Amino acid sequence: MSVPLSILDLATIARDRPIAEALEGTVTLAQKAEEYGYSRVWYAEHHNMSTIASSATSVLIAHVAAHTKSIRLGAGGVMLPNHSPLTIAEQFGTLETLHPGRIDLGLGRAPGTDQNTLRALRRTPNSAENFPQDVVELQAYLRGESSIPGVNAYPGKGTNVPLYILGSSLFGASLAAALGLPYAFASHFSPAQLHQAIALYRDEFRPSEQLEKPHVIAGYNVIAADNQADADQQQREVMRSRVALLVRPGIELSDEQADAVLASPQAGHLREMMAYSAVGTPDVVREKVREFVDGTGADELIIAHQSPNIEPRVRSAELLAELFLA
């Protein structure tokens, strides 16, 4: 397998651990990813989620970039309807100016949060309807071709930060194809339309200044460990945290209560979210990852190493790199 490997880091906050520790872990993981040969590390914008510390995405990228040397870093992604295109152009133009040739800007149209928090963000329910126009406006700022007379991004103008469209539906695939941009599918948590979206994107792709041919990045979950029992235990902890986060947000559940929820039919969607996953020893992971690449023809994988604690996440990243990047 010769496709590049990248990492999606949610800056996961471990149970009963401080947020500062999670942020320190993002630096450690990026430094190790750079050492192991990963192509890039992306951070996702989520809000009001007690187990995720990557909400201030551009700030986190700046911090990690200052502690690494060469690996590409970016948003996977910025939820553009939460922001003005000019603000994002300024933020990522600043990052590109400080760290030339290392910054990516992945863009999504979902809120990255719940409905109450959406209101706290001052976002209206119809904000996503302007997503295609906002992407074009943002791209123009970064190219120095502002569509609003007299308004430019400083920094940002002329930095040409590369854009990526993120999605989990046919809408994002169609938009990425029309704009000639790389397309990253969130199959690590929303796998249902993966194959349809890839086919649509490739069929409709139009070359652009940024990209001559389609480039598909597919999300994939990995928990690689030195023994199967350890990997299975890490997966149980991940699923328990998802119960608390998605099924009963804000309510503390014991392990026994979380396991009971997971065993119920109502938790079927949580299990479906992890459909594209490799959990186990290197031999198990190797076979599952190759099967996924062969089945999708992805040009790049972005790996969510799902272990809840930083040490096993780094070990998972190391084991996967030994399989495919050595």
Tab-separated table of C-alpha atoms in Angstrom:
chain	number	residue	atom	x	y	z
A	1	MET	CA	0.000	0.000	0.000
A	2	SER	CA	1.500	3.293	-1.099
A	3	VAL	CA	-1.144	5.905	-0.241
A	4	PRO	CA	-0.081	8.714	2.098
A	5	LEU	CA	-1.246	8.556	5.701
A	6	SER	CA	-2.345	11.561	7.725
A	7	ILE	CA	-3.849	12.036	11.182
A	8	LEU	CA	-7.068	13.629	12.422
A	9	ASP	CA	-6.484	14.716	16.019
A	10	LEU	CA	-9.480	15.768	18.127
A	11	ALA	CA	-7.274	16.733	21.073
A	12	THR	CA	-9.206	14.182	23.129
A	13	ILE	CA	-9.557	14.989	26.820
A	14	ALA	CA	-9.121	11.799	28.841
A	15	ARG	CA	-11.521	11.040	31.665
A	16	ASP	CA	-10.715	12.968	34.852
A	17	ARG	CA	-7.694	14.607	33.236
A	18	PRO	CA	-7.040	18.346	32.705
A	19	ILE	CA	-7.555	20.019	29.334
A	20	ALA	CA	-3.953	21.244	29.390
A	21	GLU	CA	-2.803	17.636	29.264
A	22	ALA	CA	-4.864	17.035	26.119
A	23	LEU	CA	-3.339	20.077	24.445
A	24	GLU	CA	0.153	18.937	25.389
A	25	GLY	CA	-0.759	15.599	23.835
A	26	THR	CA	-1.548	17.248	20.489
A	27	VAL	CA	2.016	18.538	20.356
A	28	THR	CA	3.450	15.135	21.254
A	29	LEU	CA	1.346	13.343	18.637
A	30	ALA	CA	2.269	15.842	15.903
A	31	GLN	CA	5.963	15.602	16.736
A	32	LYS	CA	5.790	11.822	16.564
A	33	ALA	CA	3.737	11.937	13.352
A	34	GLU	CA	6.455	14.117	11.825
A	35	GLU	CA	9.092	11.617	12.943
A	36	TYR	CA	7.116	8.599	11.669
A	37	GLY	CA	6.484	10.029	8.184
A	38	TYR	CA	2.806	11.031	8.249
A	39	SER	CA	1.862	13.648	5.649
A	40	ARG	CA	-0.263	15.977	7.773
A	41	VAL	CA	-2.182	16.396	11.008
A	42	TRP	CA	-5.589	18.069	11.007
A	43	TYR	CA	-7.682	19.404	13.890
A	44	ALA	CA	-11.480	19.563	13.905
A	45	GLU	CA	-13.673	22.433	15.066
A	46	HIS	CA	-16.176	21.199	17.650
A	47	HIS	CA	-17.951	23.206	20.335
A	48	ASN	CA	-19.464	22.439	23.738
A	49	MET	CA	-18.045	18.910	23.807
A	50	SER	CA	-16.387	18.049	27.096
A	51	THR	CA	-14.031	15.450	25.605
A	52	ILE	CA	-12.695	17.546	22.684
A	53	ALA	CA	-10.190	20.402	23.061
A	54	SER	CA	-9.797	21.494	19.423
A	55	SER	CA	-12.551	24.139	19.342
A	56	ALA	CA	-10.159	27.072	18.751
A	57	THR	CA	-8.727	25.327	15.712
A	58	SER	CA	-6.470	28.046	14.295
A	59	VAL	CA	-4.974	28.752	17.735
A	60	LEU	CA	-4.187	25.073	18.228
A	61	ILE	CA	-2.595	24.826	14.777
A	62	ALA	CA	-0.369	27.800	15.577
A	63	HIS	CA	0.752	26.206	18.834
A	64	VAL	CA	1.543	22.845	17.253
A	65	ALA	CA	3.276	24.467	14.258
A	66	ALA	CA	5.601	26.326	16.633
A	67	HIS	CA	6.650	22.992	18.144
A	68	THR	CA	7.169	21.049	14.895
A	69	LYS	CA	9.381	21.611	11.877
A	70	SER	CA	8.058	20.225	8.621
A	71	ILE	CA	4.776	18.315	8.867
A	72	ARG	CA	1.726	19.937	7.284
A	73	LEU	CA	-0.936	21.083	9.738
A	74	GLY	CA	-4.462	22.207	9.149
A	75	ALA	CA	-8.144	22.251	9.875
A	76	GLY	CA	-10.175	19.144	9.349
A	77	GLY	CA	-12.043	21.244	9.438
A	78	VAL	CA	-13.175	24.767	10.051
A	79	MET	CA	-16.974	24.892	10.039
A	80	LEU	CA	-17.178	27.894	7.736
A	81	PRO	CA	-20.824	28.921	8.430
A	82	ASN	CA	-19.707	29.624	12.023
A	83	HIS	CA	-17.384	32.383	10.756
A	84	SER	CA	-17.024	35.114	8.174
A	85	PRO	CA	-14.819	34.151	5.201
A	86	LEU	CA	-12.673	37.247	5.826
A	87	THR	CA	-11.911	36.201	9.406
A	88	ILE	CA	-10.849	32.712	8.338
A	89	ALA	CA	-8.741	34.142	5.496
A	90	GLU	CA	-6.951	36.368	8.023
A	91	GLN	CA	-6.410	33.533	10.497
A	92	PHE	CA	-5.062	31.041	7.991
A	93	GLY	CA	-3.202	33.717	6.080
A	94	THR	CA	-1.420	34.506	9.340
A	95	LEU	CA	-0.625	30.823	9.874
A	96	GLU	CA	0.717	30.450	6.336
A	97	THR	CA	2.831	33.585	6.710
A	98	LEU	CA	4.332	32.285	9.957
A	99	HIS	CA	4.785	28.718	8.690
A	100	PRO	CA	5.069	28.878	4.890
A	101	GLY	CA	4.145	25.779	2.924
A	102	ARG	CA	2.805	23.891	5.937
A	103	ILE	CA	-0.819	24.996	6.336
A	104	ASP	CA	-4.015	23.334	5.023
A	105	LEU	CA	-7.571	24.650	5.294
A	106	GLY	CA	-10.312	22.031	5.303
A	107	LEU	CA	-13.842	23.424	5.236
A	108	GLY	CA	-17.134	21.944	6.402
A	109	ARG	CA	-20.684	23.308	6.497
A	110	ALA	CA	-22.010	21.542	9.618
A	111	PRO	CA	-22.160	23.461	12.908
A	112	GLY	CA	-19.892	21.012	14.746
A	113	THR	CA	-22.156	21.190	17.764
A	114	ASP	CA	-25.737	21.024	19.081
A	115	GLN	CA	-28.605	23.410	18.391
A	116	ASN	CA	-28.287	25.399	21.643
A	117	THR	CA	-24.585	25.980	21.067
A	118	LEU	CA	-25.328	26.940	17.479
A	119	ARG	CA	-27.311	29.867	18.853
A	120	ALA	CA	-24.494	30.752	21.224
A	121	LEU	CA	-22.197	30.943	18.195
A	122	ARG	CA	-24.618	33.549	16.727
A	123	ARG	CA	-25.201	31.211	13.806
A	124	THR	CA	-28.643	31.037	12.201
A	125	PRO	CA	-30.192	27.745	11.041
A	126	ASN	CA	-29.883	28.795	7.386
A	127	SER	CA	-26.200	29.783	7.568
A	128	ALA	CA	-25.174	26.588	5.790
A	129	GLU	CA	-27.135	27.598	2.700
A	130	ASN	CA	-24.400	30.135	1.877
A	131	PHE	CA	-21.570	27.604	2.184
A	132	PRO	CA	-20.681	27.377	-1.551
A	133	GLN	CA	-20.600	31.172	-1.921
A	134	ASP	CA	-18.593	31.526	1.297
A	135	VAL	CA	-15.996	29.025	0.049
A	136	VAL	CA	-15.597	30.992	-3.181
A	137	GLU	CA	-15.326	34.280	-1.265
A	138	LEU	CA	-12.707	32.793	1.077
A	139	GLN	CA	-10.694	31.388	-1.821
A	140	ALA	CA	-10.719	34.807	-3.497
A	141	TYR	CA	-9.327	36.489	-0.372
A	142	LEU	CA	-6.475	33.968	-0.194
A	143	ARG	CA	-5.668	34.454	-3.874
A	144	GLY	CA	-5.690	38.232	-3.611
A	145	GLU	CA	-8.759	38.486	-5.855
A	146	SER	CA	-11.333	39.788	-3.399
A	147	SER	CA	-14.899	39.799	-4.660
A	148	ILE	CA	-15.735	42.735	-2.380
A	149	PRO	CA	-14.202	45.981	-3.706
A	150	GLY	CA	-11.679	47.501	-1.338
A	151	VAL	CA	-11.729	44.587	1.131
A	152	ASN	CA	-8.684	42.320	1.448
A	153	ALA	CA	-7.306	39.890	3.992
A	154	TYR	CA	-4.137	41.105	5.723
A	155	PRO	CA	-2.452	38.663	6.259
A	156	GLY	CA	-4.018	36.289	3.755
A	157	LYS	CA	-3.954	38.074	0.428
A	158	GLY	CA	-1.877	36.082	-2.037
A	159	THR	CA	-0.995	33.280	0.409
A	160	ASN	CA	-2.992	30.715	-1.609
A	161	VAL	CA	-3.562	28.443	1.372
A	162	PRO	CA	-4.835	25.182	-0.180
A	163	LEU	CA	-8.503	24.449	0.439
A	164	TYR	CA	-10.134	21.067	1.018
A	165	ILE	CA	-13.874	20.363	1.119
A	166	LEU	CA	-14.978	18.097	3.963
A	167	GLY	CA	-18.227	16.213	3.964
A	168	SER	CA	-20.236	13.109	4.681
A	169	SER	CA	-22.830	13.461	1.927
A	170	LEU	CA	-23.185	13.926	-1.807
A	171	PHE	CA	-23.459	17.700	-1.396
A	172	GLY	CA	-19.819	18.110	-0.383
A	173	ALA	CA	-18.653	15.733	-3.090
A	174	SER	CA	-20.483	17.710	-5.758
A	175	LEU	CA	-19.164	21.050	-4.487
A	176	ALA	CA	-15.564	19.819	-4.294
A	177	ALA	CA	-15.839	18.479	-7.841
A	178	ALA	CA	-17.307	21.729	-9.192
A	179	LEU	CA	-14.574	23.841	-7.572
A	180	GLY	CA	-11.757	21.449	-8.444
A	181	LEU	CA	-10.728	20.957	-4.811
A	182	PRO	CA	-9.609	17.883	-2.856
A	183	TYR	CA	-12.435	16.080	-1.084
A	184	ALA	CA	-12.180	14.562	2.397
A	185	PHE	CA	-15.011	12.207	3.385
A	186	ALA	CA	-15.777	11.760	7.091
A	187	SER	CA	-16.104	7.989	6.887
A	188	HIS	CA	-14.517	7.665	10.329
A	189	PHE	CA	-17.868	8.649	11.874
A	190	SER	CA	-20.440	8.902	9.042
A	191	PRO	CA	-19.767	6.041	6.644
A	192	ALA	CA	-23.114	5.579	4.901
A	193	GLN	CA	-22.563	7.476	1.631
A	194	LEU	CA	-18.806	6.983	1.264
A	195	HIS	CA	-18.771	5.034	-1.992
A	196	GLN	CA	-21.517	7.099	-3.633
A	197	ALA	CA	-19.752	10.343	-2.732
A	198	ILE	CA	-16.383	9.192	-4.058
A	199	ALA	CA	-17.930	8.057	-7.349
A	200	LEU	CA	-19.832	11.332	-7.759
A	201	TYR	CA	-16.759	13.425	-6.970
A	202	ARG	CA	-14.578	11.605	-9.459
A	203	ASP	CA	-17.232	11.647	-12.193
A	204	GLU	CA	-17.952	15.369	-11.884
A	205	PHE	CA	-14.467	16.694	-11.086
A	206	ARG	CA	-13.313	19.760	-12.994
A	207	PRO	CA	-9.588	20.668	-12.916
A	208	SER	CA	-8.663	23.945	-11.224
A	209	GLU	CA	-5.639	26.104	-10.463
A	210	GLN	CA	-5.153	24.166	-7.239
A	211	LEU	CA	-5.746	20.621	-8.491
A	212	GLU	CA	-5.455	18.886	-11.867
A	213	LYS	CA	-7.127	15.585	-10.970
A	214	PRO	CA	-9.400	14.291	-8.188
A	215	HIS	CA	-7.878	13.694	-4.770
A	216	VAL	CA	-9.940	11.686	-2.276
A	217	ILE	CA	-9.047	11.643	1.404
A	218	ALA	CA	-11.006	9.069	3.401
A	219	GLY	CA	-11.328	9.004	7.180
A	220	TYR	CA	-10.565	5.751	8.969
A	221	ASN	CA	-10.426	4.707	12.639
A	222	VAL	CA	-7.432	2.824	14.003
A	223	ILE	CA	-6.637	1.438	17.423
A	224	ALA	CA	-3.389	-0.463	16.956
A	225	ALA	CA	-1.855	-2.083	20.039
A	226	ASP	CA	0.723	-4.684	20.909
A	227	ASN	CA	-1.962	-7.184	21.905
A	228	GLN	CA	-5.608	-7.683	20.975
A	229	ALA	CA	-6.954	-7.454	24.509
A	230	ASP	CA	-5.435	-4.011	24.975
A	231	ALA	CA	-6.887	-2.786	21.671
A	232	ASP	CA	-10.337	-4.150	22.546
A	233	GLN	CA	-10.258	-2.443	25.947
A	234	GLN	CA	-9.337	0.868	24.348
A	235	GLN	CA	-12.265	0.508	21.948
A	236	ARG	CA	-14.644	-0.140	24.844
A	237	GLU	CA	-13.475	3.067	26.506
A	238	VAL	CA	-13.967	5.006	23.277
A	239	MET	CA	-17.495	3.690	22.840
A	240	ARG	CA	-18.372	4.474	26.457
A	241	SER	CA	-17.262	8.061	25.963
A	242	ARG	CA	-19.440	8.309	22.858
A	243	VAL	CA	-22.453	7.153	24.817
A	244	ALA	CA	-21.937	9.947	27.322
A	245	LEU	CA	-21.284	12.495	24.573
A	246	LEU	CA	-23.951	11.611	22.048
A	247	VAL	CA	-26.688	9.625	23.767
A	248	ARG	CA	-26.930	11.407	27.099
A	249	PRO	CA	-24.886	14.611	26.891
A	250	GLY	CA	-24.107	16.244	30.214
A	251	ILE	CA	-24.995	13.167	32.282
A	252	GLU	CA	-22.249	11.189	34.016
A	253	LEU	CA	-22.623	7.454	33.387
A	254	SER	CA	-20.827	4.581	35.067
A	255	ASP	CA	-19.084	2.040	32.848
A	256	GLU	CA	-21.877	-0.421	33.585
A	257	GLN	CA	-24.560	2.077	32.556
A	258	ALA	CA	-22.687	2.979	29.369
A	259	ASP	CA	-22.269	-0.696	28.476
A	260	ALA	CA	-25.994	-1.238	28.984
A	261	VAL	CA	-26.774	1.593	26.585
A	262	LEU	CA	-24.316	0.190	24.039
A	263	ALA	CA	-26.000	-3.202	24.223
A	264	SER	CA	-29.392	-1.706	23.432
A	265	PRO	CA	-30.900	-1.311	19.947
A	266	GLN	CA	-30.982	2.460	20.459
A	267	ALA	CA	-27.167	2.532	20.302
A	268	GLY	CA	-27.052	0.977	16.843
A	269	HIS	CA	-26.048	4.259	15.219
A	270	LEU	CA	-23.023	4.514	17.535
A	271	ARG	CA	-21.799	1.130	16.346
A	272	GLU	CA	-22.472	2.086	12.733
A	273	MET	CA	-20.310	5.184	13.149
A	274	MET	CA	-17.308	2.914	13.723
A	275	ALA	CA	-17.987	0.746	10.656
A	276	TYR	CA	-14.658	1.673	9.083
A	277	SER	CA	-12.241	0.749	11.841
A	278	ALA	CA	-9.235	-1.446	12.481
A	279	VAL	CA	-8.834	-2.523	16.097
A	280	GLY	CA	-6.119	-4.940	17.138
A	281	THR	CA	-2.554	-6.032	16.634
A	282	PRO	CA	-0.473	-4.897	13.643
A	283	ASP	CA	-1.436	-7.994	11.629
A	284	VAL	CA	-5.149	-7.288	12.111
A	285	VAL	CA	-4.732	-3.600	11.338
A	286	ARG	CA	-2.671	-4.237	8.210
A	287	GLU	CA	-5.351	-6.450	6.677
A	288	LYS	CA	-8.241	-4.104	7.536
A	289	VAL	CA	-6.505	-0.966	6.255
A	290	ARG	CA	-5.516	-2.613	2.973
A	291	GLU	CA	-9.078	-3.847	2.532
A	292	PHE	CA	-10.400	-0.302	3.018
A	293	VAL	CA	-7.948	1.245	0.553
A	294	ASP	CA	-8.654	-1.438	-2.046
A	295	GLY	CA	-12.400	-0.959	-1.620
A	296	THR	CA	-12.366	2.842	-1.927
A	297	GLY	CA	-9.351	3.595	-4.091
A	298	ALA	CA	-8.662	6.506	-1.738
A	299	ASP	CA	-5.705	8.706	-2.656
A	300	GLU	CA	-4.939	9.369	1.012
A	301	LEU	CA	-6.137	8.125	4.399
A	302	ILE	CA	-6.652	10.427	7.350
A	303	ILE	CA	-6.475	8.297	10.463
A	304	ALA	CA	-8.353	8.949	13.680
A	305	HIS	CA	-6.287	7.088	16.272
A	306	GLN	CA	-9.158	6.621	18.680
A	307	SER	CA	-7.489	5.668	21.957
A	308	PRO	CA	-8.774	7.903	24.768
A	309	ASN	CA	-5.306	8.517	26.253
A	310	ILE	CA	-2.303	10.069	24.552
A	311	GLU	CA	0.235	7.292	25.202
A	312	PRO	CA	-1.744	4.559	23.404
A	313	ARG	CA	-2.640	7.027	20.622
A	314	VAL	CA	1.032	7.666	19.975
A	315	ARG	CA	1.727	3.928	20.097
A	316	SER	CA	-1.089	3.296	17.614
A	317	ALA	CA	0.369	5.926	15.280
A	318	GLU	CA	3.788	4.330	15.600
A	319	LEU	CA	2.569	0.810	14.867
A	320	LEU	CA	0.611	1.967	11.795
A	321	ALA	CA	3.643	3.869	10.522
A	322	GLU	CA	5.804	0.769	10.922
A	323	LEU	CA	3.334	-1.135	8.757
A	324	PHE	CA	2.972	1.359	5.910
A	325	LEU	CA	5.462	4.246	6.202
A	326	ALA	CA	8.723	2.545	7.137
